[in-house]
Tab-separated table of N, CA and C in Angstrom:
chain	number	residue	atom	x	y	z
A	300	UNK	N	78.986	141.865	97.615
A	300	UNK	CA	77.658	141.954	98.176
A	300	UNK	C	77.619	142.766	99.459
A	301	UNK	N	78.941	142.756	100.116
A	301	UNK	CA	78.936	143.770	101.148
A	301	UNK	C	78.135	145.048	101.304
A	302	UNK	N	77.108	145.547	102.130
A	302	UNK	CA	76.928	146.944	101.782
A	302	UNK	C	75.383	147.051	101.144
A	303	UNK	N	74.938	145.791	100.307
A	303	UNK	CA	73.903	145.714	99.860
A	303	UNK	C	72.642	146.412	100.830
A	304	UNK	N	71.364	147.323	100.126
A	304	UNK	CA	70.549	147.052	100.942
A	304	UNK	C	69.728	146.300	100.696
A	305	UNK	N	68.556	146.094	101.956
A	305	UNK	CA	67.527	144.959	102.100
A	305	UNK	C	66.143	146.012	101.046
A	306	UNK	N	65.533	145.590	100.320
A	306	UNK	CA	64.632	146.332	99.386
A	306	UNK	C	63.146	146.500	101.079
A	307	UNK	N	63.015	145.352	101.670
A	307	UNK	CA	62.106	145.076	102.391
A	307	UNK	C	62.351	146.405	103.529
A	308	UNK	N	63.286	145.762	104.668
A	308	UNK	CA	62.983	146.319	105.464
A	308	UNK	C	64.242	148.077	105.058
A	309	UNK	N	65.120	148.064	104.281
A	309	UNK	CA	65.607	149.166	104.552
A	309	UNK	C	67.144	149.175	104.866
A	310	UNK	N	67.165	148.016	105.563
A	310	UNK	CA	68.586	147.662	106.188
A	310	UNK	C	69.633	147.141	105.199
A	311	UNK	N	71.146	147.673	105.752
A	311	UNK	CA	72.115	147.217	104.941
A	311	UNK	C	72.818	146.474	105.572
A	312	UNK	N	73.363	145.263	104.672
A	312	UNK	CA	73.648	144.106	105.266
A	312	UNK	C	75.492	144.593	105.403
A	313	UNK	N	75.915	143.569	106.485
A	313	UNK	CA	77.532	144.553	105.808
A	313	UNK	C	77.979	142.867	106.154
A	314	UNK	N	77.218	142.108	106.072
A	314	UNK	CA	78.271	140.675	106.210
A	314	UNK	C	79.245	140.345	107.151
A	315	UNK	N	79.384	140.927	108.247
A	315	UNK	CA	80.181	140.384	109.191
A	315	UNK	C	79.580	139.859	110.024
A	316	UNK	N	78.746	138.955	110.240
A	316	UNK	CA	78.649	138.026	111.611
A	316	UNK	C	79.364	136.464	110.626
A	317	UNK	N	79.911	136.024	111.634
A	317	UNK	CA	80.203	134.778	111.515
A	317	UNK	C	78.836	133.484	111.234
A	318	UNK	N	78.978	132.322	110.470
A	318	UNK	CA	78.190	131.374	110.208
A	318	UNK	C	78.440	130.645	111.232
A	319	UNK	N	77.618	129.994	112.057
A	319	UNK	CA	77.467	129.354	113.180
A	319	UNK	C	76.595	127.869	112.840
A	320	UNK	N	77.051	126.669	113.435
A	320	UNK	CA	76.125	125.229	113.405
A	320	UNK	C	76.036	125.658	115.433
A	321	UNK	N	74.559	125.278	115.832
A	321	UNK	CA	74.174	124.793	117.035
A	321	UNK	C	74.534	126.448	118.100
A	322	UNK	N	74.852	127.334	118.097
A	322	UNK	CA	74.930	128.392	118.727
A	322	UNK	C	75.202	129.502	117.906
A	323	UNK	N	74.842	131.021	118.906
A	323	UNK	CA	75.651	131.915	118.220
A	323	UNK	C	76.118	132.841	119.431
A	324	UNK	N	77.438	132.747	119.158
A	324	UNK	CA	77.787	133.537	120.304
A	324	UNK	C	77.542	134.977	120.102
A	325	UNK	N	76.958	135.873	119.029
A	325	UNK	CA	76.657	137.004	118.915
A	325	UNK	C	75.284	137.188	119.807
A	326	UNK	N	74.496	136.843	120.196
A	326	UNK	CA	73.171	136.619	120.564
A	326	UNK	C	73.406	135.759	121.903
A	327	UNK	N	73.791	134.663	122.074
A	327	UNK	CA	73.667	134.284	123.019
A	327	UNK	C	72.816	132.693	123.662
A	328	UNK	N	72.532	132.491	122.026
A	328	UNK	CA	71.331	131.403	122.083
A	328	UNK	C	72.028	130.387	121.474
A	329	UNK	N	72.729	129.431	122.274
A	329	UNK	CA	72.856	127.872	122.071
A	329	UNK	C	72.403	126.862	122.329
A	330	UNK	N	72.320	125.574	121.857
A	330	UNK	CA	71.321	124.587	121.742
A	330	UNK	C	71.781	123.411	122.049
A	331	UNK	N	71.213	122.409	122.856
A	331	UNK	CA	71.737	121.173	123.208
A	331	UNK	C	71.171	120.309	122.570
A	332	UNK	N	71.776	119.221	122.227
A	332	UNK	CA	71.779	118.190	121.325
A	332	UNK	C	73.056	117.504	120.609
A	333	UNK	N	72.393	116.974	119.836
A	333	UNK	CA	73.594	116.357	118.590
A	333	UNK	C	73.215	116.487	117.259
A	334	UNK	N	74.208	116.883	116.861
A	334	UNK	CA	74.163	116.888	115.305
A	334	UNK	C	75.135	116.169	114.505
A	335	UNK	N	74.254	115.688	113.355
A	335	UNK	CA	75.397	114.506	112.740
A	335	UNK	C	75.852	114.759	111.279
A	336	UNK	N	75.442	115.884	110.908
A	336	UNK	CA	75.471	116.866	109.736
A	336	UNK	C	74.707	118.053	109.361
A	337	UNK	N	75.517	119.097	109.301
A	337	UNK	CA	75.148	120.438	108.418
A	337	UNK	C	75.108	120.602	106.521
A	338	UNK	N	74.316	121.097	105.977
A	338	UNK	CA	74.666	121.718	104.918
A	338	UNK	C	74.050	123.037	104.485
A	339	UNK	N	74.811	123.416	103.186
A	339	UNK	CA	73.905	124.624	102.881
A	339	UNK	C	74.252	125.239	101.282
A	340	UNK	N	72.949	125.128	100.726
A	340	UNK	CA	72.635	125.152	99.548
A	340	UNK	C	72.704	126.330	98.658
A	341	UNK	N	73.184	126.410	97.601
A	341	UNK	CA	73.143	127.682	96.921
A	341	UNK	C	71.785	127.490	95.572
A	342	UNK	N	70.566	126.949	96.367
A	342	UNK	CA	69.445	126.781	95.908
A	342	UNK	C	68.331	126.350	96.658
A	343	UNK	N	67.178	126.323	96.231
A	343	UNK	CA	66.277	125.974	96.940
A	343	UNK	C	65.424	124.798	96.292
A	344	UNK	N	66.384	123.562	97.425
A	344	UNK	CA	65.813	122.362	97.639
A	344	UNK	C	64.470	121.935	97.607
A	345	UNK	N	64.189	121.259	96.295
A	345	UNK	CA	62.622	120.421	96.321
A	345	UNK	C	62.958	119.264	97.564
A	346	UNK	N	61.455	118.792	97.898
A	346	UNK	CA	60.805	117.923	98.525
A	346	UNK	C	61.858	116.780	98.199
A	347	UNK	N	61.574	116.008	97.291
A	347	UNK	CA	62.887	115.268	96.423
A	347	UNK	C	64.225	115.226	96.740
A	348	UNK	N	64.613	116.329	97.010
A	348	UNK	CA	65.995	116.306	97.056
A	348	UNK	C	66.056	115.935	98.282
A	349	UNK	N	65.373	117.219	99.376
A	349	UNK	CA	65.657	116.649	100.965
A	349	UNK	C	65.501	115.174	101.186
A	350	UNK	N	64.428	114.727	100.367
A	350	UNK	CA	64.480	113.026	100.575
A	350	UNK	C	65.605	112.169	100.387
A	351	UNK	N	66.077	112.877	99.650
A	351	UNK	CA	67.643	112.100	99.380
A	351	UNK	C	68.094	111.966	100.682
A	352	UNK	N	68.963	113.403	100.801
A	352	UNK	CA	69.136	113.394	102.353
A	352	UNK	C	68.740	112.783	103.050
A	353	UNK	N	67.635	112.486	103.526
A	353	UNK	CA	67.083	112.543	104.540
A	353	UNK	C	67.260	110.707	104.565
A	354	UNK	N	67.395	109.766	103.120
A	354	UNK	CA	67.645	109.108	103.303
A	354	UNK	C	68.896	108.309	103.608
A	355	UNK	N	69.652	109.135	103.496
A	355	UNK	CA	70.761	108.729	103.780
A	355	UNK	C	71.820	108.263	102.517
A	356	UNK	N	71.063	108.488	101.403
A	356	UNK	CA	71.630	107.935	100.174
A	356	UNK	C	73.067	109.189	99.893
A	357	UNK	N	73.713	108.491	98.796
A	357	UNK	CA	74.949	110.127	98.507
A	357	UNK	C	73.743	111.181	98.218
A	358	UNK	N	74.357	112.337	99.125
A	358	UNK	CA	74.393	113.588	99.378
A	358	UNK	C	74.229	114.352	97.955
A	359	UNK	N	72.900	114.860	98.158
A	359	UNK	CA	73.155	115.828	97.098
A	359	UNK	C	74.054	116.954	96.332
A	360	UNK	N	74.661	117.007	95.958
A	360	UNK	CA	75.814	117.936	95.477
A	360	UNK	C	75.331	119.249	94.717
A	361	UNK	N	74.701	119.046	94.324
A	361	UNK	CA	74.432	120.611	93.217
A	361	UNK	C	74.251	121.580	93.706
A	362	UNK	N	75.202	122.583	93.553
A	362	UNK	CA	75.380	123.891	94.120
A	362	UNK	C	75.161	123.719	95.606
A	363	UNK	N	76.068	122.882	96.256
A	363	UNK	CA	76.523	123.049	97.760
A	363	UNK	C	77.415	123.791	98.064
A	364	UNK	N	77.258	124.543	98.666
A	364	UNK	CA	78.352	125.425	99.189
A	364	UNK	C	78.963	124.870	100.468
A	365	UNK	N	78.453	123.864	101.986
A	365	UNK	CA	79.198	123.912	102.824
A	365	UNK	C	78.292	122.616	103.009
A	366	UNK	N	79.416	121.897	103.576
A	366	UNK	CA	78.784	120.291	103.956
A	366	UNK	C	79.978	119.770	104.839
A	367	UNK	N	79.355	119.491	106.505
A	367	UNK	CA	80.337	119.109	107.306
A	367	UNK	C	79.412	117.853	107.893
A	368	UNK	N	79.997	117.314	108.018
A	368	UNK	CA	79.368	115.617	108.580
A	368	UNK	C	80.269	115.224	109.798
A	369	UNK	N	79.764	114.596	110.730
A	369	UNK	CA	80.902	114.079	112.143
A	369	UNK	C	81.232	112.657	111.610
A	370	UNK	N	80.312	111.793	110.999
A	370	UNK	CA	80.336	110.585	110.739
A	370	UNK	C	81.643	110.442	109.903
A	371	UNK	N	81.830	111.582	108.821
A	371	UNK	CA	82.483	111.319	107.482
A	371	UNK	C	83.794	111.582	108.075
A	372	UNK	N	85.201	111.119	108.279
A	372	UNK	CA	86.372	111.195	108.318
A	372	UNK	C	87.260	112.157	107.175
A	373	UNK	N	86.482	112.352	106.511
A	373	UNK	CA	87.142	113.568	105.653
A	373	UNK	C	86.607	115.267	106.196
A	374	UNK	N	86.053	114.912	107.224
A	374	UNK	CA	85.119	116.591	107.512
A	374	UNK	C	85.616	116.405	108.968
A	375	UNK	N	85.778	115.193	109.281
A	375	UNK	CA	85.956	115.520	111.053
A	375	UNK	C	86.541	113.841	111.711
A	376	UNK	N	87.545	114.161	112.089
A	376	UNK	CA	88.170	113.042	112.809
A	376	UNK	C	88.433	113.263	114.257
A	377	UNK	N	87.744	112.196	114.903
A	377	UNK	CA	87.335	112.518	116.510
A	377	UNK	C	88.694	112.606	117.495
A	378	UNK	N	90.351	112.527	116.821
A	378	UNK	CA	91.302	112.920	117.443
A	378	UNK	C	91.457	113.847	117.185
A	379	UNK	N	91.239	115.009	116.279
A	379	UNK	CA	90.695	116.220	116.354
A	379	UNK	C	89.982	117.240	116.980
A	380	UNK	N	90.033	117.412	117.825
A	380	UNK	CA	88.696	118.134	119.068
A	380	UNK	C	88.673	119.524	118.515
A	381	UNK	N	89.430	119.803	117.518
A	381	UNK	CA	89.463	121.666	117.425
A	381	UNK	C	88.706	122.251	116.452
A	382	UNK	N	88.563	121.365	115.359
A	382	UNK	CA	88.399	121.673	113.835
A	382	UNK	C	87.147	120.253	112.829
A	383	UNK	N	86.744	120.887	112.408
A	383	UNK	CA	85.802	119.944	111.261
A	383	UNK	C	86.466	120.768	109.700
A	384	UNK	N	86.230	119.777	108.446
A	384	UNK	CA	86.813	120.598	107.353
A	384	UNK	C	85.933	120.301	106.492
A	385	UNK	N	84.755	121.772	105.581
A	385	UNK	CA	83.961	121.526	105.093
A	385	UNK	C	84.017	120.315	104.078
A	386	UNK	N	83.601	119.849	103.321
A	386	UNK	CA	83.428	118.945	102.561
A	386	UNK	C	83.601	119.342	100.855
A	387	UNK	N	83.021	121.072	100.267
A	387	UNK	CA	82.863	121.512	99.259
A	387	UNK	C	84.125	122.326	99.144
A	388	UNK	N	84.722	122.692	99.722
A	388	UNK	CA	85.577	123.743	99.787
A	388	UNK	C	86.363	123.940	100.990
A	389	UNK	N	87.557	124.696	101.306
A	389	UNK	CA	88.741	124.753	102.148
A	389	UNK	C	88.557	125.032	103.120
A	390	UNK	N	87.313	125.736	103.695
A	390	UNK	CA	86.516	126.452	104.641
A	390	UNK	C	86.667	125.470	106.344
A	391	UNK	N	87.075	125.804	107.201
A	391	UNK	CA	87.220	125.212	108.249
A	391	UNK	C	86.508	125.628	109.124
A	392	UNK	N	86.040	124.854	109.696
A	392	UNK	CA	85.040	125.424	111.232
A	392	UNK	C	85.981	124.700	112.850
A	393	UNK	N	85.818	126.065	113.484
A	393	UNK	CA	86.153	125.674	114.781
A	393	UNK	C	85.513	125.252	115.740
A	394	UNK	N	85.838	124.017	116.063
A	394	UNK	CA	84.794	123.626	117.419
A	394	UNK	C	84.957	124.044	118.870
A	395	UNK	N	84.334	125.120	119.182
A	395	UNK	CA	84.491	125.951	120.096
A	395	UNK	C	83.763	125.764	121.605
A	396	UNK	N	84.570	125.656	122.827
A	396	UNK	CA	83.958	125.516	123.681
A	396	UNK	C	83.334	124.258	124.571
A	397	UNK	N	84.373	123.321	123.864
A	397	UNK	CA	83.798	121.973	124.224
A	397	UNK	C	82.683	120.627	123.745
A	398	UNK	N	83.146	121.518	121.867
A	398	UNK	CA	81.820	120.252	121.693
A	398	UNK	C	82.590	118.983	121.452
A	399	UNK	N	81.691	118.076	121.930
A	399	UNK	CA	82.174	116.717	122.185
A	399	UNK	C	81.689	115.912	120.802
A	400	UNK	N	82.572	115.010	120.546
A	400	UNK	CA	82.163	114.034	119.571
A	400	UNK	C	81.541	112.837	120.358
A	401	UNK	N	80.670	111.553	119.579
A	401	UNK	CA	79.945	110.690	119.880
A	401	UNK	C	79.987	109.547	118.366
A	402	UNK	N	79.853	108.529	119.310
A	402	UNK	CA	79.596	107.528	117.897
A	402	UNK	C	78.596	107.324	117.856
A	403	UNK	N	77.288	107.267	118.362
A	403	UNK	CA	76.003	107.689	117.940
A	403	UNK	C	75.268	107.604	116.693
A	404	UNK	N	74.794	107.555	116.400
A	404	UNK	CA	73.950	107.562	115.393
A	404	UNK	C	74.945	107.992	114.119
A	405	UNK	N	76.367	107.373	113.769
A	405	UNK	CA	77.331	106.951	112.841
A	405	UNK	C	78.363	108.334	112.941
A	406	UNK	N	78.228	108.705	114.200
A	406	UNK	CA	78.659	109.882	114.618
A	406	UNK	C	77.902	111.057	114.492
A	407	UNK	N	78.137	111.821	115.552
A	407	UNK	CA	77.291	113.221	115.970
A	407	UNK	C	78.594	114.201	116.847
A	408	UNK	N	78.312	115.539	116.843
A	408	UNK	CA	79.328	116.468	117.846
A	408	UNK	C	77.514	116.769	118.900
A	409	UNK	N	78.205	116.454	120.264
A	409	UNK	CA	77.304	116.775	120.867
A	409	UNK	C	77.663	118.394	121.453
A	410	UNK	N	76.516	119.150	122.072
A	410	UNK	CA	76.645	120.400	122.479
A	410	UNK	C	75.439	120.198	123.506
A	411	UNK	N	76.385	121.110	124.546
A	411	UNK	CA	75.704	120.897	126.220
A	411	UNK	C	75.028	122.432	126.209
A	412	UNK	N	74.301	123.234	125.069
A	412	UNK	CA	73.739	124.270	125.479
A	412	UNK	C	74.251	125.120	126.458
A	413	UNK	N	75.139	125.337	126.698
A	413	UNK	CA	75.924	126.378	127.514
A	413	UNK	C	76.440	127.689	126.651
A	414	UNK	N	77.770	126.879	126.164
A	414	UNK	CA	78.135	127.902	125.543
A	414	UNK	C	78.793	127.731	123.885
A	415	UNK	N	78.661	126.253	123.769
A	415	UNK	CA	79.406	125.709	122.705
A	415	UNK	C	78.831	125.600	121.007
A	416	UNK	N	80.013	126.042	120.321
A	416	UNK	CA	79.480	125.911	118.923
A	416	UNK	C	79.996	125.308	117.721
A	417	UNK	N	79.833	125.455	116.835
A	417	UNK	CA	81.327	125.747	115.196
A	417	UNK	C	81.071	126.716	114.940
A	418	UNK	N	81.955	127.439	114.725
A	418	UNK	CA	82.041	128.441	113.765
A	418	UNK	C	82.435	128.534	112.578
A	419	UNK	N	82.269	129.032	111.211
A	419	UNK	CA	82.963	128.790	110.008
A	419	UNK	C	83.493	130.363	109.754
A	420	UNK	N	83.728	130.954	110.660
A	420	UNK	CA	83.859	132.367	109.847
A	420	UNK	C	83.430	133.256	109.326
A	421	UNK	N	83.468	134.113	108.151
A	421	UNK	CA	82.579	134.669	106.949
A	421	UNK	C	82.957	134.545	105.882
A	422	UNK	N	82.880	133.143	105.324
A	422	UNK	CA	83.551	133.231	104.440
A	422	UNK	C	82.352	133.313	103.324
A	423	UNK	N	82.796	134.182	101.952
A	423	UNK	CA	81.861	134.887	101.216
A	423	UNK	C	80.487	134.173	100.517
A	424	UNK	N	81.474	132.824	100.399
A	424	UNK	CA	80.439	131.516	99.850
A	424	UNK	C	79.124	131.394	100.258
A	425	UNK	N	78.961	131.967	101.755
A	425	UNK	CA	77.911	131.854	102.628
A	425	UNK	C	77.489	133.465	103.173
A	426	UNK	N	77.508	134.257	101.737
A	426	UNK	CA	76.633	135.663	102.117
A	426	UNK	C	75.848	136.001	101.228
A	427	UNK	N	74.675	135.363	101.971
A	427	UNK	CA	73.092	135.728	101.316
A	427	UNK	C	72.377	136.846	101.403
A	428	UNK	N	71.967	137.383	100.703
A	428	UNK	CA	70.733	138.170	100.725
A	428	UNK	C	69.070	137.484	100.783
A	429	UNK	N	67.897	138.479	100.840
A	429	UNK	CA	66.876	138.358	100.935
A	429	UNK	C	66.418	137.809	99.566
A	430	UNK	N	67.141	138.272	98.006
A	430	UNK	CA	66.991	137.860	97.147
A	430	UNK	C	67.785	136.476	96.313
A	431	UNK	N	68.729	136.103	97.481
A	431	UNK	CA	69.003	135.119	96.807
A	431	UNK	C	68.600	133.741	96.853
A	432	UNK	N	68.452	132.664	96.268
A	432	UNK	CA	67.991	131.463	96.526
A	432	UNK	C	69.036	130.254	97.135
A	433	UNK	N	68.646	129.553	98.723
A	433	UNK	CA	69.897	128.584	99.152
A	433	UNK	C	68.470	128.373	100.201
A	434	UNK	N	69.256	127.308	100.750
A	434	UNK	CA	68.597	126.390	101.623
A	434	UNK	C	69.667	126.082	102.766
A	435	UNK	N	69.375	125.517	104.261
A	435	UNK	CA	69.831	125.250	105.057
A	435	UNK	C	69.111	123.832	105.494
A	436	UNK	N	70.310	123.326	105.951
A	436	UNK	CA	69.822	121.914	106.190
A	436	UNK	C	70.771	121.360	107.568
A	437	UNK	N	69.978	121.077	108.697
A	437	UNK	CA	70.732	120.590	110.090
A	437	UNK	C	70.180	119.385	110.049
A	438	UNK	N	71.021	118.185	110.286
A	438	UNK	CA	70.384	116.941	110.925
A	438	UNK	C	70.480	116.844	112.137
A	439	UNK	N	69.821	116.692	113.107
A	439	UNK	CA	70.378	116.915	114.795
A	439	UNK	C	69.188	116.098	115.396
A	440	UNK	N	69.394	115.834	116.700
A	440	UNK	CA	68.372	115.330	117.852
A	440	UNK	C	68.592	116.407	118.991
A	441	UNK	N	67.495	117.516	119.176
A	441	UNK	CA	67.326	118.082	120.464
A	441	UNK	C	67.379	117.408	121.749
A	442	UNK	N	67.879	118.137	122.558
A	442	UNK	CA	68.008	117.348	124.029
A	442	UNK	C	66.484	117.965	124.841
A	443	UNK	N	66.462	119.332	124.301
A	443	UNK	CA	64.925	120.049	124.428
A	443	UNK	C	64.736	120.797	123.795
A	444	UNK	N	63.127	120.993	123.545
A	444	UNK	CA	62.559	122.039	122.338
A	444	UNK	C	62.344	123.199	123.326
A	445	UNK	N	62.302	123.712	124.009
A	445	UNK	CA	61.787	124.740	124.919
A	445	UNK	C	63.050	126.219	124.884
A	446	UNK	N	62.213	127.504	124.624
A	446	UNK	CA	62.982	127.949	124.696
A	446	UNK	C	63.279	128.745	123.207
A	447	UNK	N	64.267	129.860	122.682
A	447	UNK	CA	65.161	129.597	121.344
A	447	UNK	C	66.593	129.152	121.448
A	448	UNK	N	66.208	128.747	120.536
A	448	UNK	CA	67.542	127.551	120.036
A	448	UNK	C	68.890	127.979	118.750
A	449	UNK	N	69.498	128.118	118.534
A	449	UNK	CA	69.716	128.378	117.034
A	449	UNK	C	70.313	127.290	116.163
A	450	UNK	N	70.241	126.576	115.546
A	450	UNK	CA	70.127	126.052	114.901
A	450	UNK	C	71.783	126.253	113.711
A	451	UNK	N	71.499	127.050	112.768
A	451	UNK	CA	72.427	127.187	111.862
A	451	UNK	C	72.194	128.082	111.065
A	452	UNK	N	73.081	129.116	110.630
A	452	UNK	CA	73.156	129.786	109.855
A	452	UNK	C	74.040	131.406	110.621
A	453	UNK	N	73.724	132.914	110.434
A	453	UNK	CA	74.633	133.639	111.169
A	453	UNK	C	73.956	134.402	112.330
A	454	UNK	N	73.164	135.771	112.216
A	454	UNK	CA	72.461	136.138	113.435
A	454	UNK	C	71.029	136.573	112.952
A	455	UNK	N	70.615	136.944	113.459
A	455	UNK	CA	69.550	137.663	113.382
A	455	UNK	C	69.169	138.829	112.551
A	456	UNK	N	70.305	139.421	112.466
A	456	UNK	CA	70.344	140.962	111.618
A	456	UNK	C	70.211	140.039	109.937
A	457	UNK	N	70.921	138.785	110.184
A	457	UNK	CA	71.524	138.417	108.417
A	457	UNK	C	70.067	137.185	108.515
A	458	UNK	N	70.347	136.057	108.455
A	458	UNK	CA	69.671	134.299	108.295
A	458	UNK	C	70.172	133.366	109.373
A	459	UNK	N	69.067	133.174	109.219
A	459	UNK	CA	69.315	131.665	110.842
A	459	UNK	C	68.020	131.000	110.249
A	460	UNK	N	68.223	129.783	111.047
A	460	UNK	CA	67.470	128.634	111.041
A	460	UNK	C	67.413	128.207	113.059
A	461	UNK	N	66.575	128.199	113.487
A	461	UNK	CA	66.081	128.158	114.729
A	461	UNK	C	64.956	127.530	115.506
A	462	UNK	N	65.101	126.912	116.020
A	462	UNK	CA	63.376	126.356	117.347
A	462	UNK	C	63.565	127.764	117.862
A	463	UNK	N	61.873	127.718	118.182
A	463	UNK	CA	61.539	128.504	118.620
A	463	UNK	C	60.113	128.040	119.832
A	464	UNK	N	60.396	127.743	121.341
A	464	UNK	CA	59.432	126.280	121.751
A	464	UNK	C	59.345	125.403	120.955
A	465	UNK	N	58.694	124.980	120.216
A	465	UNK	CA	58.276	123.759	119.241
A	465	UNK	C	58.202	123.997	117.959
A	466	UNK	N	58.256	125.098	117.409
A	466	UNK	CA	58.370	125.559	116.236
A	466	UNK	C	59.759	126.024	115.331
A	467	UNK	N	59.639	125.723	114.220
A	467	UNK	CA	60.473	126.408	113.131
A	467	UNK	C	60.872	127.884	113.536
A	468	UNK	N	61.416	128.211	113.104
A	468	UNK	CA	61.996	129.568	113.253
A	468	UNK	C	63.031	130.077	111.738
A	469	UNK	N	62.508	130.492	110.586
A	469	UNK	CA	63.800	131.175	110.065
A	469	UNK	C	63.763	132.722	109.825
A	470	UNK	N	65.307	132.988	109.666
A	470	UNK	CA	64.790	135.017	109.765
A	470	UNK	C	65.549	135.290	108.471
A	471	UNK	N	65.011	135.991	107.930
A	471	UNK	CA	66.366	136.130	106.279
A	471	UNK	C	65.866	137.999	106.462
């Protein structure tokens, strides 16, 4: 998919920014809060499904590509300070910069909006186009809405998920 162009605006994607939860250090925009799980879909999630989620019941599985949880001891163990390990696949994210774990709300990695993030890399699982269908999903508690935030996904040129003051924000 490398190389692809965008039919819309013109632009060719070349896939190198890194996938980011809660900052991006390409840009510059990190976010304070906690988050107590990421995922991200290689479809686009009905109403239904997020309810699952959202209730807390097992996790939807179908066509997940990346699922990291603080709570779950198979994705992240809090004598660990360096690393979370996706849940779907081998894919590791680095916890960069000081994010702190919490038992919180059945665990959360907190981030002090400075400078701190995960990173997962680029790994290919997670290179979308404008035409393809996936979903992003952050569970988190803002410390503040003010401002942009980023949320999850890679930069600006590629997909993010973002506050923006009080609002949604996504860019594909």
């Amino acid at each position: 998919q490398s190389g692809q162009t965008d039919l819309k605006s013109g632009a060719t994607n070349s896939f190198t920014s890194e996938f980011q939860v809660f900052g991006s250090q390409h840009s510059g925009f990190f976010t304070d809060g906690d988050v107590a799980r990421a995922s991200v879909y290689q479809k686009v999630l009905t109403e239904a499904e997020i309810l699952i989620n959202y209730h807390q019941a097992a996790i939807l599985t179908t066509n997940l590509d990346l699922a990291v949880n603080a709570g779950n001891l198979m994705s992240y163990t809090p004598d660990n300070t360096d690393e979370t390990q996706d849940l779907v696949s081998s894919t590791t994210g680095t916890l960069t910069n000081g994010v702190d774990f919490s038992i919180n709300f059945g665990g959360t990695w907190e981030f002090d909006g400075t400078d701190d993030y995960i990173t997962f890399g680029n790994p290919t699982d997670l290179q979308y186009i404008y035409t393809d269908p996936f979903s992003l999903e952050v569970w988190c508690k803002m410390s503040t809405v003010s401002g942009f935030k980023h949320l999850i996904g890679k930069t600006y040129a590629n997909y993010r998920l973002a506050i923006s003051g009080n609002r949604i924000s996504f860019r594909l």
